[in-house]
mmCIF file of C-alpha atoms in Angstrom:
data_model
loop_
_atom_site.group_PDB
_atom_site.id
_atom_site.type_symbol
_atom_site.label_atom_id
_atom_site.label_comp_id
_atom_site.label_asym_id
_atom_site.label_seq_id
_atom_site.Cartn_x
_atom_site.Cartn_y
_atom_site.Cartn_z
ATOM 1 C CA MET O 1 -60.686 178.206 22.738
ATOM 2 C CA THR O 2 -64.466 178.562 22.542
ATOM 3 C CA GLU O 3 -66.705 178.479 25.164
ATOM 4 C CA ALA O 4 -69.937 175.630 24.402
ATOM 5 C CA ARG O 5 -73.103 177.627 25.406
ATOM 6 C CA ALA O 6 -76.180 175.120 26.520
ATOM 7 C CA ARG O 7 -79.213 176.080 23.991
ATOM 8 C CA PRO O 8 -81.741 177.582 25.718
ATOM 9 C CA GLY O 9 -84.801 174.612 25.836
ATOM 10 C CA ILE O 10 -87.896 175.962 23.790
ATOM 11 C CA GLU O 11 -90.750 176.812 26.215
ATOM 12 C CA LEU O 12 -94.092 178.019 24.769
ATOM 13 C CA SER O 13 -95.400 180.629 26.321
ATOM 14 C CA PRO O 14 -98.491 180.917 28.486
ATOM 15 C CA GLY O 15 -101.080 182.303 25.636
ATOM 16 C CA ALA O 16 -100.100 179.084 23.466
ATOM 17 C CA LEU O 17 -100.729 176.696 26.353
ATOM 18 C CA THR O 18 -103.900 178.481 26.963
ATOM 19 C CA ALA O 19 -105.497 177.796 23.871
ATOM 20 C CA ALA O 20 -104.079 174.599 23.456
ATOM 21 C CA GLY O 21 -105.393 173.687 26.478
ATOM 22 C CA VAL O 22 -108.728 174.772 25.931
ATOM 23 C CA GLY O 23 -108.818 173.626 22.156
ATOM 24 C CA SER O 24 -108.341 170.091 23.828
ATOM 25 C CA LEU O 25 -110.793 170.283 25.897
ATOM 26 C CA ALA O 26 -112.776 171.613 22.793
ATOM 27 C CA LEU O 27 -112.319 168.972 20.235
ATOM 28 C CA GLY O 28 -112.702 166.226 23.454
ATOM 29 C CA ALA O 29 -116.004 167.540 24.037
ATOM 30 C CA ALA O 30 -117.236 167.756 20.266
ATOM 31 C CA ALA O 31 -115.720 163.819 19.663
ATOM 32 C CA SER O 32 -117.089 162.736 23.146
ATOM 33 C CA TRP O 33 -120.769 163.451 21.889
ATOM 34 C CA SER O 34 -120.218 162.722 17.690
ATOM 35 C CA ASP O 35 -120.530 159.422 16.034
ATOM 36 C CA LEU O 36 -116.654 159.611 14.650
ATOM 37 C CA LEU O 37 -114.233 156.616 15.552
ATOM 38 C CA LEU O 38 -110.113 156.165 14.705
ATOM 39 C CA VAL O 39 -108.620 153.462 13.392
ATOM 40 C CA VAL O 40 -104.933 153.144 14.126
ATOM 41 C CA GLY O 41 -102.906 150.184 13.067
ATOM 42 C CA GLY O 42 -105.791 148.220 12.341
ATOM 43 C CA ARG O 43 -107.195 148.368 15.810
ATOM 44 C CA VAL O 44 -110.671 150.543 16.426
ATOM 45 C CA VAL O 45 -110.370 153.516 18.556
ATOM 46 C CA PRO O 46 -114.661 154.963 19.610
ATOM 47 C CA GLY O 47 -114.708 158.520 19.714
ATOM 48 C CA TRP O 48 -114.837 158.441 23.608
ATOM 49 C CA GLY O 49 -111.613 157.182 22.993
ATOM 50 C CA VAL O 50 -110.342 160.107 20.674
ATOM 51 C CA SER O 51 -111.711 162.248 23.919
ATOM 52 C CA ALA O 52 -110.215 160.696 26.442
ATOM 53 C CA VAL O 53 -106.937 161.900 25.205
ATOM 54 C CA LEU O 54 -107.570 164.964 24.136
ATOM 55 C CA PHE O 55 -108.700 165.973 27.445
ATOM 56 C CA VAL O 56 -105.661 163.996 29.128
ATOM 57 C CA LEU O 57 -104.180 165.816 26.975
ATOM 58 C CA ALA O 58 -105.288 168.803 27.864
ATOM 59 C CA LEU O 59 -104.784 168.151 31.358
ATOM 60 C CA VAL O 60 -100.837 167.912 30.402
ATOM 61 C CA LEU O 61 -101.003 171.115 28.747
ATOM 62 C CA TRP O 62 -102.949 172.433 31.889
ATOM 63 C CA ARG O 63 -100.512 171.044 34.478
ATOM 64 C CA SER O 64 -97.279 172.899 32.432
ATOM 65 C CA PHE O 65 -99.014 176.081 32.578
ATOM 66 C CA VAL O 66 -99.983 175.785 35.996
ATOM 67 C CA ARG O 67 -95.698 174.890 36.602
ATOM 68 C CA ALA O 68 -95.068 177.717 34.203
ATOM 69 C CA GLY O 69 -96.688 180.718 36.498
ATOM 70 C CA ARG O 70 -95.048 179.188 39.390
ATOM 71 C CA ARG O 71 -91.638 179.623 38.189
ATOM 72 C CA GLY O 72 -92.719 183.178 37.530
ATOM 73 C CA GLU O 73 -93.057 182.855 33.644
ATOM 74 C CA ALA O 74 -96.354 182.874 33.208
ATOM 75 C CA VAL O 75 -99.321 185.017 34.971
ATOM 76 C CA LEU O 76 -102.831 183.749 33.908
ATOM 77 C CA LEU O 77 -104.580 187.471 34.189
ATOM 78 C CA SER O 78 -102.639 188.685 31.816
ATOM 79 C CA VAL O 79 -104.057 185.956 29.030
ATOM 80 C CA VAL O 80 -107.352 186.159 29.438
ATOM 81 C CA ARG O 81 -109.866 187.393 32.060
ATOM 82 C CA PRO O 82 -110.847 184.687 34.768
ATOM 83 C CA GLY O 83 -114.242 184.808 34.239
ATOM 84 C CA TRP O 84 -114.211 184.371 30.699
ATOM 85 C CA LEU O 85 -111.945 181.286 31.113
ATOM 86 C CA ARG O 86 -113.735 179.835 34.409
ATOM 87 C CA PRO O 87 -117.168 178.991 33.251
ATOM 88 C CA THR O 88 -115.706 177.986 29.939
ATOM 89 C CA THR O 89 -113.306 175.597 31.303
ATOM 90 C CA VAL O 90 -115.897 173.814 33.370
ATOM 91 C CA LEU O 91 -118.408 173.571 30.711
ATOM 92 C CA LEU O 92 -115.635 171.991 28.538
ATOM 93 C CA ILE O 93 -114.538 169.789 31.129
ATOM 94 C CA VAL O 94 -118.160 168.291 32.067
ATOM 95 C CA ALA O 95 -119.127 168.691 28.247
ATOM 96 C CA ALA O 96 -116.185 165.929 27.583
ATOM 97 C CA VAL O 97 -115.992 164.421 30.781
ATOM 98 C CA SER O 98 -120.018 163.279 30.404
ATOM 99 C CA GLY O 99 -119.725 162.553 26.490
ATOM 100 C CA ILE O 100 -116.807 159.835 27.663
ATOM 101 C CA ALA O 101 -118.562 157.973 30.205
ATOM 102 C CA TRP O 102 -122.079 157.634 28.441
ATOM 103 C CA GLY O 103 -119.745 156.459 25.224
ATOM 104 C CA ALA O 104 -117.942 153.959 27.309
ATOM 105 C CA LEU O 105 -121.107 153.115 29.361
ATOM 106 C CA ASP O 106 -123.394 152.190 26.126
ATOM 107 C CA ASP O 107 -120.324 150.189 24.427
ATOM 108 C CA LEU O 108 -120.333 148.473 27.800
ATOM 109 C CA ILE O 109 -123.779 147.800 28.139
ATOM 110 C CA SER O 110 -124.468 146.802 24.687
ATOM 111 C CA ASP O 111 -121.398 144.648 24.221
ATOM 112 C CA ALA O 112 -120.425 146.647 21.821
ATOM 113 C CA ARG O 113 -117.546 145.199 19.319
ATOM 114 C CA TYR O 114 -115.843 147.191 16.399
ATOM 115 C CA TYR O 115 -114.158 145.058 13.174
ATOM 116 C CA VAL O 116 -112.531 146.671 10.304
ATOM 117 C CA LEU O 117 -113.291 144.702 7.333
ATOM 118 C CA ARG O 118 -110.952 142.966 4.922
ATOM 119 C CA PRO O 119 -110.378 143.791 1.847
ATOM 120 C CA THR O 120 -109.370 147.545 1.881
ATOM 121 C CA GLY O 121 -110.780 149.247 -1.626
ATOM 122 C CA PRO O 122 -108.930 151.407 -3.988
ATOM 123 C CA GLY O 123 -106.896 154.576 -2.131
ATOM 124 C CA GLY O 124 -106.904 152.052 1.177
ATOM 125 C CA CYS O 125 -110.477 152.662 1.936
ATOM 126 C CA THR O 126 -111.435 150.513 4.744
ATOM 127 C CA ALA O 127 -114.550 149.526 6.079
ATOM 128 C CA VAL O 128 -115.442 149.196 9.997
ATOM 129 C CA VAL O 129 -118.297 148.194 11.420
ATOM 130 C CA ARG O 130 -119.807 148.649 15.111
ATOM 131 C CA GLU O 131 -122.321 145.917 16.193
ATOM 132 C CA THR O 132 -123.846 146.084 19.308
ATOM 133 C CA SER O 133 -126.460 143.288 21.166
ATOM 134 C CA PHE O 134 -129.439 144.890 23.871
ATOM 135 C CA LEU O 135 -132.429 142.587 25.056
ATOM 136 C CA VAL O 136 -133.854 141.385 21.179
ATOM 137 C CA ILE O 137 -132.423 144.006 18.886
ATOM 138 C CA GLY O 138 -128.985 143.598 17.356
ATOM 139 C CA ASP O 139 -127.920 147.466 15.522
ATOM 140 C CA GLY O 140 -125.321 148.244 13.737
ATOM 141 C CA GLU O 141 -123.139 150.792 12.248
ATOM 142 C CA ALA O 142 -120.628 150.886 9.392
ATOM 143 C CA TYR O 143 -117.931 154.121 9.212
ATOM 144 C CA ALA O 144 -115.604 154.750 5.915
ATOM 145 C CA VAL O 145 -112.266 155.535 6.583
ATOM 146 C CA GLY O 146 -109.770 156.563 4.618
ATOM 147 C CA ARG O 147 -106.418 157.193 4.591
ATOM 148 C CA THR O 148 -106.648 159.518 8.149
ATOM 149 C CA GLY O 149 -107.072 156.810 9.744
ATOM 150 C CA LEU O 150 -110.918 158.618 10.861
ATOM 151 C CA ALA O 151 -114.006 158.673 10.293
ATOM 152 C CA LEU O 152 -116.819 161.664 10.683
ATOM 153 C CA GLY O 153 -119.408 159.668 11.011
ATOM 154 C CA GLU O 154 -121.533 156.352 10.587
ATOM 155 C CA ALA O 155 -122.119 155.646 6.416
ATOM 156 C CA GLY O 156 -124.966 153.472 7.137
ATOM 157 C CA SER O 157 -126.633 151.821 9.545
ATOM 158 C CA TRP O 158 -129.090 148.711 10.239
ATOM 159 C CA VAL O 159 -130.908 146.795 12.597
ATOM 160 C CA VAL O 160 -130.995 143.097 13.081
ATOM 161 C CA ASP O 161 -134.066 140.884 15.167
ATOM 162 C CA ASP O 162 -133.170 138.284 18.181
ATOM 163 C CA GLY O 163 -129.541 140.528 18.801
ATOM 164 C CA TYR O 164 -128.298 138.728 16.198
ATOM 165 C CA ARG O 165 -124.265 139.868 14.660
ATOM 166 C CA PRO O 166 -124.319 139.796 10.842
ATOM 167 C CA VAL O 167 -120.929 140.584 10.863
ATOM 168 C CA ALA O 168 -119.589 138.628 13.788
ATOM 169 C CA ALA O 169 -121.274 135.496 11.968
ATOM 170 C CA GLY O 170 -119.498 136.029 8.601
ATOM 171 C CA THR O 171 -123.059 137.381 6.850
ATOM 172 C CA TYR O 172 -122.321 139.779 4.814
ATOM 173 C CA GLU O 173 -120.705 140.969 1.558
ATOM 174 C CA LEU O 174 -118.196 143.770 1.240
ATOM 175 C CA ASP O 175 -117.516 143.984 -2.644
ATOM 176 C CA TRP O 176 -115.404 147.125 -4.506
ATOM 177 C CA GLU O 177 -115.796 148.890 -7.130
ATOM 178 C CA ARG O 178 -113.662 151.796 -8.761
ATOM 179 C CA ASP O 179 -115.948 154.456 -6.827
ATOM 180 C CA GLY O 180 -116.390 152.649 -3.913
ATOM 181 C CA GLY O 181 -117.531 150.224 -2.099
ATOM 182 C CA LEU O 182 -120.807 148.315 -0.832
ATOM 183 C CA LEU O 183 -121.348 146.441 2.697
ATOM 184 C CA VAL O 184 -124.503 144.688 2.284
ATOM 185 C CA ILE O 185 -126.064 142.837 4.822
ATOM 186 C CA SER O 186 -127.823 139.091 5.893
ATOM 187 C CA GLY O 187 -129.472 138.044 8.300
ATOM 188 C CA SER O 188 -130.022 134.361 9.331
ATOM 189 C CA GLY O 189 -133.172 131.939 8.532
ATOM 190 C CA THR O 190 -134.232 133.063 12.403
ATOM 191 C CA ASP O 191 -133.051 136.270 12.954
ATOM 192 C CA PRO O 192 -133.572 138.690 9.609
ATOM 193 C CA VAL O 193 -133.058 142.518 9.356
ATOM 194 C CA VAL O 194 -135.534 144.553 10.160
ATOM 195 C CA ARG O 195 -134.074 147.988 9.367
ATOM 196 C CA GLY O 196 -131.243 148.853 6.274
ATOM 197 C CA GLY O 197 -129.022 146.590 5.351
ATOM 198 C CA MET O 198 -126.820 147.853 2.507
ATOM 199 C CA THR O 199 -124.454 150.790 3.070
ATOM 200 C CA ASP O 200 -121.984 152.443 0.266
ATOM 201 C CA ILE O 201 -118.341 153.213 1.445
ATOM 202 C CA ASP O 202 -117.555 156.018 0.051
ATOM 203 C CA CYS O 203 -114.373 157.836 1.610
ATOM 204 C CA GLY O 204 -114.428 161.054 -0.825
ATOM 205 C CA TRP O 205 -112.170 160.271 -4.004
#
């Protein structure tokens, strides 16, 4: 007769939890102040949204670290010096929270709208547009999103008079070739494009 033995759970070490938590904060802070965006299931997650997810992940990891410490399985002083950890962590938290708040407020004030354009290009390359309207100016940015669903920065931008939104109004053309795409933005008869308007969509094949 054999005895059944419970398999011990796999637990992360204090060093791994700390590194993952600080790393998530660092990525979240960087994402909140960058021009990146993520497309998941046909929906666009702006940079500040990606940062918010990373920030929550960092808090979860930090909570796990604290619980481990209370059980006597980890001691913070044995991992890093408090003098190094506290100022760095506080700085990253401030940077991440400020970036998230600024990004969300900017989207709210400018009434930002995101569009995933169809059709897609070769290799699944996708053009994504962010349009905003504030006072009498309409702004737009285009992003090239590859298979990963991530765009690390804008591919091009434009400005339209009187807050006009060309993509929302359908006054644009997107043409694909084997080596990339071309997005051409057009204004209306009374609201012309005053800057930009042609953007190469290149996912870096």
